């Protein structure tokens, strides 16, 4: 369970949200500029400055306090058992695909690391890329490798910021289906930020609707996104 109470400013943008994500998978839906990426970065512990000067900044995951400005608590990103995957893969250019995926597996033996790398690349259908370097990858290939790298250390909380934006629709849907089943069987709570309502409907997730830095609604996709569903159906019928 993820408890959030944030009042954060970044430039002229003001994010103010207080809620609880209790489901295993939550989709944050909203247009560009609604605060999706800002919210994920704050949950990941990557934007301390944005909440440091405000009165309210609190993130609690499974009863563990990760951020609490009142109590002067701020866990470092690497201490949160959290993985964040963004639209920009940010792979290490001097490492191969296999080395990128294995980067955070320092506590495993050589054989265990090799097995985990193969498992993750199999999940994202990127086994054939194992010896390639990032500069030789397409945008979609790099996004799949970045996802594999994030999953390899087995995070407890997975944050996804439109990670499939460079993939075509069919490939994205297939990967989302595999990922949904993979994290479900391992009990990994997942939060996916997207502006594509189809992602929410595809997996039947809880949906948090953001508008201009505020939580407009939280609940099942077929309720929260009823207007968006009608718009999509109209487009398909035209």
PDB file of C-alpha atoms in Angstrom:
ATOM      1  CA  UNK A   1       0.000   0.000   0.000  1.00  0.00           C
ATOM      2  CA  UNK A   2       1.302   3.423  -0.992  1.00  0.00           C
ATOM      3  CA  UNK A   3       0.265   6.466   1.055  1.00  0.00           C
ATOM      4  CA  UNK A   4       0.945   9.887  -0.463  1.00  0.00           C
ATOM      5  CA  UNK A   5       0.501  13.393   0.943  1.00  0.00           C
ATOM      6  CA  UNK A   6       2.445  15.877  -1.162  1.00  0.00           C
ATOM      7  CA  UNK A   7       2.412  19.619  -1.601  1.00  0.00           C
ATOM      8  CA  UNK A   8       5.237  20.368  -4.010  1.00  0.00           C
ATOM      9  CA  UNK A   9       6.250  23.175  -6.319  1.00  0.00           C
ATOM     10  CA  UNK A  10       8.571  23.072  -9.311  1.00  0.00           C
ATOM     11  CA  UNK A  11       8.798  26.412 -11.058  1.00  0.00           C
ATOM     12  CA  UNK A  12       5.256  27.563 -11.762  1.00  0.00           C
ATOM     13  CA  UNK A  13       3.762  24.087 -11.362  1.00  0.00           C
ATOM     14  CA  UNK A  14       2.026  23.143  -8.105  1.00  0.00           C
ATOM     15  CA  UNK A  15       1.314  19.496  -7.274  1.00  0.00           C
ATOM     16  CA  UNK A  16      -1.020  18.966  -4.346  1.00  0.00           C
ATOM     17  CA  UNK A  17      -2.278  15.439  -3.716  1.00  0.00           C
ATOM     18  CA  UNK A  18      -3.261  13.279  -0.768  1.00  0.00           C
ATOM     19  CA  UNK A  19      -4.386   9.709  -1.417  1.00  0.00           C
ATOM     20  CA  UNK A  20      -3.724   6.009  -0.928  1.00  0.00           C
ATOM     21  CA  UNK A  21      -2.918   3.568  -3.729  1.00  0.00           C
ATOM     22  CA  UNK A  22      -4.059   0.276  -2.223  1.00  0.00           C
ATOM     23  CA  UNK A  23      -4.245  -1.882  -5.355  1.00  0.00           C
ATOM     24  CA  UNK A  24      -1.372  -3.900  -6.811  1.00  0.00           C
ATOM     25  CA  UNK A  25      -1.530  -1.867 -10.019  1.00  0.00           C
ATOM     26  CA  UNK A  26      -2.500   1.789 -10.345  1.00  0.00           C
ATOM     27  CA  UNK A  27      -2.620   3.765 -13.582  1.00  0.00           C
ATOM     28  CA  UNK A  28      -2.053   7.516 -13.279  1.00  0.00           C
ATOM     29  CA  UNK A  29      -3.924   9.015 -16.207  1.00  0.00           C
ATOM     30  CA  UNK A  30      -3.872  12.602 -17.381  1.00  0.00           C
ATOM     31  CA  UNK A  31      -2.776  14.924 -20.180  1.00  0.00           C
ATOM     32  CA  UNK A  32       0.727  16.282 -20.543  1.00  0.00           C
ATOM     33  CA  UNK A  33       1.468  18.768 -17.784  1.00  0.00           C
ATOM     34  CA  UNK A  34      -0.979  17.269 -15.281  1.00  0.00           C
ATOM     35  CA  UNK A  35       1.792  16.200 -12.887  1.00  0.00           C
ATOM     36  CA  UNK A  36       2.212  12.499 -13.670  1.00  0.00           C
ATOM     37  CA  UNK A  37       6.004  12.563 -14.013  1.00  0.00           C
ATOM     38  CA  UNK A  38       6.438  14.914 -11.048  1.00  0.00           C
ATOM     39  CA  UNK A  39       4.429  12.580  -8.830  1.00  0.00           C
ATOM     40  CA  UNK A  40       6.463   9.531  -9.858  1.00  0.00           C
ATOM     41  CA  UNK A  41       9.763  11.331  -9.295  1.00  0.00           C
ATOM     42  CA  UNK A  42       8.683  12.347  -5.793  1.00  0.00           C
ATOM     43  CA  UNK A  43       7.687   8.782  -4.982  1.00  0.00           C
ATOM     44  CA  UNK A  44      11.075   7.609  -6.255  1.00  0.00           C
ATOM     45  CA  UNK A  45      12.901  10.171  -4.128  1.00  0.00           C
ATOM     46  CA  UNK A  46      14.387  12.064  -7.051  1.00  0.00           C
ATOM     47  CA  UNK A  47      13.130  15.594  -6.422  1.00  0.00           C
ATOM     48  CA  UNK A  48      13.743  16.486  -2.792  1.00  0.00           C
ATOM     49  CA  UNK A  49      13.997  20.186  -3.538  1.00  0.00           C
ATOM     50  CA  UNK A  50      10.417  20.322  -4.813  1.00  0.00           C
ATOM     51  CA  UNK A  51       8.982  19.463  -1.377  1.00  0.00           C
ATOM     52  CA  UNK A  52      11.764  20.705   0.898  1.00  0.00           C
ATOM     53  CA  UNK A  53      10.312  24.205   1.225  1.00  0.00           C
ATOM     54  CA  UNK A  54       6.668  23.150   1.627  1.00  0.00           C
ATOM     55  CA  UNK A  55       4.726  22.202   4.719  1.00  0.00           C
ATOM     56  CA  UNK A  56       3.626  18.805   3.500  1.00  0.00           C
ATOM     57  CA  UNK A  57       5.670  16.015   1.998  1.00  0.00           C
ATOM     58  CA  UNK A  58       5.004  12.438   3.028  1.00  0.00           C
ATOM     59  CA  UNK A  59       5.339   9.099   1.196  1.00  0.00           C
ATOM     60  CA  UNK A  60       4.788   5.810   3.032  1.00  0.00           C
ATOM     61  CA  UNK A  61       5.127   2.428   1.342  1.00  0.00           C
ATOM     62  CA  UNK A  62       3.944  -0.679   3.195  1.00  0.00           C
ATOM     63  CA  UNK A  63       4.151   1.230   6.499  1.00  0.00           C
ATOM     64  CA  UNK A  64       7.740   2.304   5.840  1.00  0.00           C
ATOM     65  CA  UNK A  65       8.190   6.071   5.792  1.00  0.00           C
ATOM     66  CA  UNK A  66      10.205   7.060   2.724  1.00  0.00           C
ATOM     67  CA  UNK A  67       9.583  10.808   2.842  1.00  0.00           C
ATOM     68  CA  UNK A  68       8.404  12.953   5.730  1.00  0.00           C
ATOM     69  CA  UNK A  69       9.368  16.607   5.627  1.00  0.00           C
ATOM     70  CA  UNK A  70       7.986  17.210   9.117  1.00  0.00           C
ATOM     71  CA  UNK A  71      10.149  14.423  10.520  1.00  0.00           C
ATOM     72  CA  UNK A  72      13.135  15.314   8.315  1.00  0.00           C
ATOM     73  CA  UNK A  73      13.053  11.869   6.693  1.00  0.00           C
ATOM     74  CA  UNK A  74      14.172  11.387   3.102  1.00  0.00           C
ATOM     75  CA  UNK A  75      15.311   7.940   2.017  1.00  0.00           C
ATOM     76  CA  UNK A  76      17.772   7.975  -0.861  1.00  0.00           C
ATOM     77  CA  UNK A  77      16.455   6.570  -4.155  1.00  0.00           C
ATOM     78  CA  UNK A  78      18.694   3.504  -3.860  1.00  0.00           C
ATOM     79  CA  UNK A  79      17.352   2.762  -0.377  1.00  0.00           C
ATOM     80  CA  UNK A  80      13.652   2.684  -1.312  1.00  0.00           C
ATOM     81  CA  UNK A  81      13.510  -0.747  -3.007  1.00  0.00           C
ATOM     82  CA  UNK A  82      11.915   1.239  -5.828  1.00  0.00           C
ATOM     83  CA  UNK A  83      12.555   1.219  -9.571  1.00  0.00           C
ATOM     84  CA  UNK A  84      11.614   4.045 -11.926  1.00  0.00           C
ATOM     85  CA  UNK A  85      11.455   3.546 -15.702  1.00  0.00           C
ATOM     86  CA  UNK A  86      10.974   6.663 -17.832  1.00  0.00           C
ATOM     87  CA  UNK A  87      10.522   7.443 -21.525  1.00  0.00           C
ATOM     88  CA  UNK A  88      14.259   8.157 -21.715  1.00  0.00           C
ATOM     89  CA  UNK A  89      16.066   4.835 -21.092  1.00  0.00           C
ATOM     90  CA  UNK A  90      19.348   6.400 -19.803  1.00  0.00           C
ATOM     91  CA  UNK A  91      21.377   3.238 -20.349  1.00  0.00           C
ATOM     92  CA  UNK A  92      25.114   3.212 -19.648  1.00  0.00           C
ATOM     93  CA  UNK A  93      26.657   3.743 -23.110  1.00  0.00           C
ATOM     94  CA  UNK A  94      29.949   1.950 -22.319  1.00  0.00           C
ATOM     95  CA  UNK A  95      28.205  -1.271 -21.223  1.00  0.00           C
ATOM     96  CA  UNK A  96      26.568  -4.003 -23.279  1.00  0.00           C
ATOM     97  CA  UNK A  97      22.882  -4.766 -22.886  1.00  0.00           C
ATOM     98  CA  UNK A  98      23.711  -7.704 -20.606  1.00  0.00           C
ATOM     99  CA  UNK A  99      26.033  -5.553 -18.500  1.00  0.00           C
ATOM    100  CA  UNK A 100      23.383  -2.828 -18.206  1.00  0.00           C
ATOM    101  CA  UNK A 101      20.773  -5.302 -16.951  1.00  0.00           C
ATOM    102  CA  UNK A 102      23.263  -6.869 -14.516  1.00  0.00           C
ATOM    103  CA  UNK A 103      24.454  -3.519 -13.173  1.00  0.00           C
ATOM    104  CA  UNK A 104      22.460  -3.558  -9.927  1.00  0.00           C
ATOM    105  CA  UNK A 105      22.938  -7.258  -9.157  1.00  0.00           C
ATOM    106  CA  UNK A 106      26.115  -6.945  -7.096  1.00  0.00           C
ATOM    107  CA  UNK A 107      24.931  -9.329  -4.382  1.00  0.00           C
ATOM    108  CA  UNK A 108      24.386 -12.252  -6.739  1.00  0.00           C
ATOM    109  CA  UNK A 109      26.974 -14.769  -7.891  1.00  0.00           C
ATOM    110  CA  UNK A 110      28.169 -14.744 -11.494  1.00  0.00           C
ATOM    111  CA  UNK A 111      25.853 -17.650 -12.346  1.00  0.00           C
ATOM    112  CA  UNK A 112      22.902 -16.035 -10.600  1.00  0.00           C
ATOM    113  CA  UNK A 113      23.497 -12.742 -12.395  1.00  0.00           C
ATOM    114  CA  UNK A 114      23.646 -14.483 -15.762  1.00  0.00           C
ATOM    115  CA  UNK A 115      20.406 -16.322 -15.021  1.00  0.00           C
ATOM    116  CA  UNK A 116      18.639 -13.140 -13.916  1.00  0.00           C
ATOM    117  CA  UNK A 117      19.803 -11.230 -16.998  1.00  0.00           C
ATOM    118  CA  UNK A 118      18.504 -13.982 -19.276  1.00  0.00           C
ATOM    119  CA  UNK A 119      15.181 -14.072 -17.416  1.00  0.00           C
ATOM    120  CA  UNK A 120      14.676 -10.322 -17.709  1.00  0.00           C
ATOM    121  CA  UNK A 121      15.652 -10.120 -21.367  1.00  0.00           C
ATOM    122  CA  UNK A 122      13.337 -13.040 -22.090  1.00  0.00           C
ATOM    123  CA  UNK A 123      10.487 -11.206 -20.371  1.00  0.00           C
ATOM    124  CA  UNK A 124      10.909  -8.111 -22.559  1.00  0.00           C
ATOM    125  CA  UNK A 125      11.759 -10.184 -25.666  1.00  0.00           C
ATOM    126  CA  UNK A 126      15.258  -8.754 -26.042  1.00  0.00           C
ATOM    127  CA  UNK A 127      17.487 -11.844 -25.769  1.00  0.00           C
ATOM    128  CA  UNK A 128      18.950 -11.173 -29.217  1.00  0.00           C
ATOM    129  CA  UNK A 129      20.271  -7.805 -27.987  1.00  0.00           C
ATOM    130  CA  UNK A 130      22.435  -9.247 -25.222  1.00  0.00           C
ATOM    131  CA  UNK A 131      25.822  -8.262 -26.714  1.00  0.00           C
ATOM    132  CA  UNK A 132      24.759  -4.952 -28.270  1.00  0.00           C
ATOM    133  CA  UNK A 133      25.559  -1.518 -26.871  1.00  0.00           C
ATOM    134  CA  UNK A 134      22.991   1.253 -26.333  1.00  0.00           C
ATOM    135  CA  UNK A 135      24.124   3.357 -29.293  1.00  0.00           C
ATOM    136  CA  UNK A 136      23.176   0.484 -31.598  1.00  0.00           C
ATOM    137  CA  UNK A 137      19.629   0.130 -30.241  1.00  0.00           C
ATOM    138  CA  UNK A 138      16.408   1.608 -31.557  1.00  0.00           C
ATOM    139  CA  UNK A 139      14.257   3.655 -29.205  1.00  0.00           C
ATOM    140  CA  UNK A 140      11.906   0.753 -28.558  1.00  0.00           C
ATOM    141  CA  UNK A 141      14.771  -1.681 -27.970  1.00  0.00           C
ATOM    142  CA  UNK A 142      16.387   0.697 -25.497  1.00  0.00           C
ATOM    143  CA  UNK A 143      13.097   1.060 -23.597  1.00  0.00           C
ATOM    144  CA  UNK A 144      12.754  -2.718 -23.307  1.00  0.00           C
ATOM    145  CA  UNK A 145      16.310  -3.024 -22.003  1.00  0.00           C
ATOM    146  CA  UNK A 146      15.716  -0.219 -19.489  1.00  0.00           C
ATOM    147  CA  UNK A 147      12.654  -2.067 -18.208  1.00  0.00           C
ATOM    148  CA  UNK A 148      14.666  -5.284 -17.885  1.00  0.00           C
ATOM    149  CA  UNK A 149      17.351  -3.432 -15.921  1.00  0.00           C
ATOM    150  CA  UNK A 150      14.769  -1.948 -13.549  1.00  0.00           C
ATOM    151  CA  UNK A 151      13.139  -5.322 -12.892  1.00  0.00           C
ATOM    152  CA  UNK A 152      16.361  -7.289 -12.399  1.00  0.00           C
ATOM    153  CA  UNK A 153      16.954  -6.312  -8.709  1.00  0.00           C
ATOM    154  CA  UNK A 154      13.347  -7.317  -7.866  1.00  0.00           C
ATOM    155  CA  UNK A 155      12.049  -3.973  -6.575  1.00  0.00           C
ATOM    156  CA  UNK A 156       9.123  -3.859  -4.182  1.00  0.00           C
ATOM    157  CA  UNK A 157       7.650  -0.792  -5.887  1.00  0.00           C
ATOM    158  CA  UNK A 158       7.761  -0.310  -9.668  1.00  0.00           C
ATOM    159  CA  UNK A 159       7.135   3.168 -11.121  1.00  0.00           C
ATOM    160  CA  UNK A 160       6.608   3.435 -14.878  1.00  0.00           C
ATOM    161  CA  UNK A 161       6.516   6.785 -16.681  1.00  0.00           C
ATOM    162  CA  UNK A 162       5.159   6.009 -20.164  1.00  0.00           C
ATOM    163  CA  UNK A 163       7.934   3.423 -20.645  1.00  0.00           C
ATOM    164  CA  UNK A 164       6.500   1.984 -23.888  1.00  0.00           C
ATOM    165  CA  UNK A 165       6.151   5.244 -25.809  1.00  0.00           C
ATOM    166  CA  UNK A 166       8.645   4.178 -28.506  1.00  0.00           C
ATOM    167  CA  UNK A 167       6.925   0.825 -29.138  1.00  0.00           C
ATOM    168  CA  UNK A 168       4.152   0.217 -31.655  1.00  0.00           C
ATOM    169  CA  UNK A 169       0.698  -0.548 -30.318  1.00  0.00           C
ATOM    170  CA  UNK A 170       0.770  -4.334 -30.681  1.00  0.00           C
ATOM    171  CA  UNK A 171       4.254  -4.669 -29.158  1.00  0.00           C
ATOM    172  CA  UNK A 172       3.345  -2.339 -26.298  1.00  0.00           C
ATOM    173  CA  UNK A 173       0.142  -4.244 -25.530  1.00  0.00           C
ATOM    174  CA  UNK A 174       1.929  -7.603 -25.511  1.00  0.00           C
ATOM    175  CA  UNK A 175       4.692  -6.324 -23.251  1.00  0.00           C
ATOM    176  CA  UNK A 176       2.173  -4.738 -20.876  1.00  0.00           C
ATOM    177  CA  UNK A 177       0.286  -8.042 -20.609  1.00  0.00           C
ATOM    178  CA  UNK A 178       3.473  -9.996 -19.799  1.00  0.00           C
ATOM    179  CA  UNK A 179       4.641  -7.393 -17.330  1.00  0.00           C
ATOM    180  CA  UNK A 180       1.245  -7.319 -15.596  1.00  0.00           C
ATOM    181  CA  UNK A 181       1.358 -11.066 -14.977  1.00  0.00           C
ATOM    182  CA  UNK A 182       5.032 -11.008 -13.946  1.00  0.00           C
ATOM    183  CA  UNK A 183       4.661  -8.338 -11.250  1.00  0.00           C
ATOM    184  CA  UNK A 184       1.338  -9.826 -10.077  1.00  0.00           C
ATOM    185  CA  UNK A 185       2.887 -13.211  -9.310  1.00  0.00           C
ATOM    186  CA  UNK A 186       5.716 -11.516  -7.388  1.00  0.00           C
ATOM    187  CA  UNK A 187       3.579  -9.102  -5.421  1.00  0.00           C
ATOM    188  CA  UNK A 188       5.285  -5.990  -6.789  1.00  0.00           C
ATOM    189  CA  UNK A 189       3.116  -2.893  -6.453  1.00  0.00           C
ATOM    190  CA  UNK A 190       3.167  -0.979  -9.721  1.00  0.00           C
ATOM    191  CA  UNK A 191       2.220   2.576 -10.686  1.00  0.00           C
ATOM    192  CA  UNK A 192       2.037   3.367 -14.408  1.00  0.00           C
ATOM    193  CA  UNK A 193       1.740   6.944 -15.673  1.00  0.00           C
ATOM    194  CA  UNK A 194       0.169   7.254 -19.110  1.00  0.00           C
ATOM    195  CA  UNK A 195      -1.954   9.497 -21.312  1.00  0.00           C
ATOM    196  CA  UNK A 196      -3.326   6.440 -23.162  1.00  0.00           C
ATOM    197  CA  UNK A 197      -6.579   5.265 -21.593  1.00  0.00           C
ATOM    198  CA  UNK A 198      -6.280   1.941 -23.421  1.00  0.00           C
ATOM    199  CA  UNK A 199      -3.491   0.936 -21.012  1.00  0.00           C
ATOM    200  CA  UNK A 200      -5.857   1.259 -18.054  1.00  0.00           C
ATOM    201  CA  UNK A 201      -8.698  -0.623 -19.720  1.00  0.00           C
ATOM    202  CA  UNK A 202      -6.377  -3.393 -20.940  1.00  0.00           C
ATOM    203  CA  UNK A 203      -5.387  -4.507 -17.442  1.00  0.00           C
ATOM    204  CA  UNK A 204      -8.444  -3.401 -15.486  1.00  0.00           C
ATOM    205  CA  UNK A 205      -6.340  -1.330 -13.108  1.00  0.00           C
ATOM    206  CA  UNK A 206      -7.245   1.208 -10.477  1.00  0.00           C
ATOM    207  CA  UNK A 207      -7.036   4.642 -12.094  1.00  0.00           C
ATOM    208  CA  UNK A 208      -5.904   7.912 -10.545  1.00  0.00           C
ATOM    209  CA  UNK A 209      -7.065  10.803 -12.740  1.00  0.00           C
ATOM    210  CA  UNK A 210      -4.805  13.859 -12.508  1.00  0.00           C
ATOM    211  CA  UNK A 211      -5.736  17.337 -13.662  1.00  0.00           C
ATOM    212  CA  UNK A 212      -3.452  20.337 -13.212  1.00  0.00           C
ATOM    213  CA  UNK A 213      -1.608  18.797 -10.278  1.00  0.00           C
ATOM    214  CA  UNK A 214      -4.745  17.636  -8.441  1.00  0.00           C
ATOM    215  CA  UNK A 215      -6.334  14.220  -8.010  1.00  0.00           C
ATOM    216  CA  UNK A 216      -9.672  14.483  -9.800  1.00  0.00           C
ATOM    217  CA  UNK A 217     -10.799  10.888  -9.240  1.00  0.00           C
ATOM    218  CA  UNK A 218      -9.600   7.473  -8.050  1.00  0.00           C
ATOM    219  CA  UNK A 219     -11.285   4.160  -8.767  1.00  0.00           C
ATOM    220  CA  UNK A 220     -11.910   1.435 -11.378  1.00  0.00           C
ATOM    221  CA  UNK A 221     -11.066   2.332 -14.970  1.00  0.00           C
ATOM    222  CA  UNK A 222     -14.612   1.809 -16.241  1.00  0.00           C
ATOM    223  CA  UNK A 223     -15.862   4.413 -13.754  1.00  0.00           C
ATOM    224  CA  UNK A 224     -13.074   7.000 -13.673  1.00  0.00           C
ATOM    225  CA  UNK A 225     -12.515   6.950 -17.424  1.00  0.00           C
ATOM    226  CA  UNK A 226     -16.076   6.526 -18.614  1.00  0.00           C
ATOM    227  CA  UNK A 227     -15.960   9.720 -20.687  1.00  0.00           C
ATOM    228  CA  UNK A 228     -12.592   8.752 -22.151  1.00  0.00           C
ATOM    229  CA  UNK A 229     -13.948   5.300 -23.023  1.00  0.00           C
ATOM    230  CA  UNK A 230     -16.899   6.857 -24.837  1.00  0.00           C
ATOM    231  CA  UNK A 231     -14.536   9.116 -26.773  1.00  0.00           C
ATOM    232  CA  UNK A 232     -12.387   6.132 -27.811  1.00  0.00           C
ATOM    233  CA  UNK A 233     -15.443   4.141 -28.915  1.00  0.00           C
ATOM    234  CA  UNK A 234     -16.667   7.079 -30.976  1.00  0.00           C
ATOM    235  CA  UNK A 235     -13.288   7.347 -32.715  1.00  0.00           C
ATOM    236  CA  UNK A 236     -13.360   3.633 -33.529  1.00  0.00           C
ATOM    237  CA  UNK A 237     -16.865   3.857 -34.972  1.00  0.00           C
ATOM    238  CA  UNK A 238     -16.166   6.930 -37.127  1.00  0.00           C
TER     239      UNK A 238
END
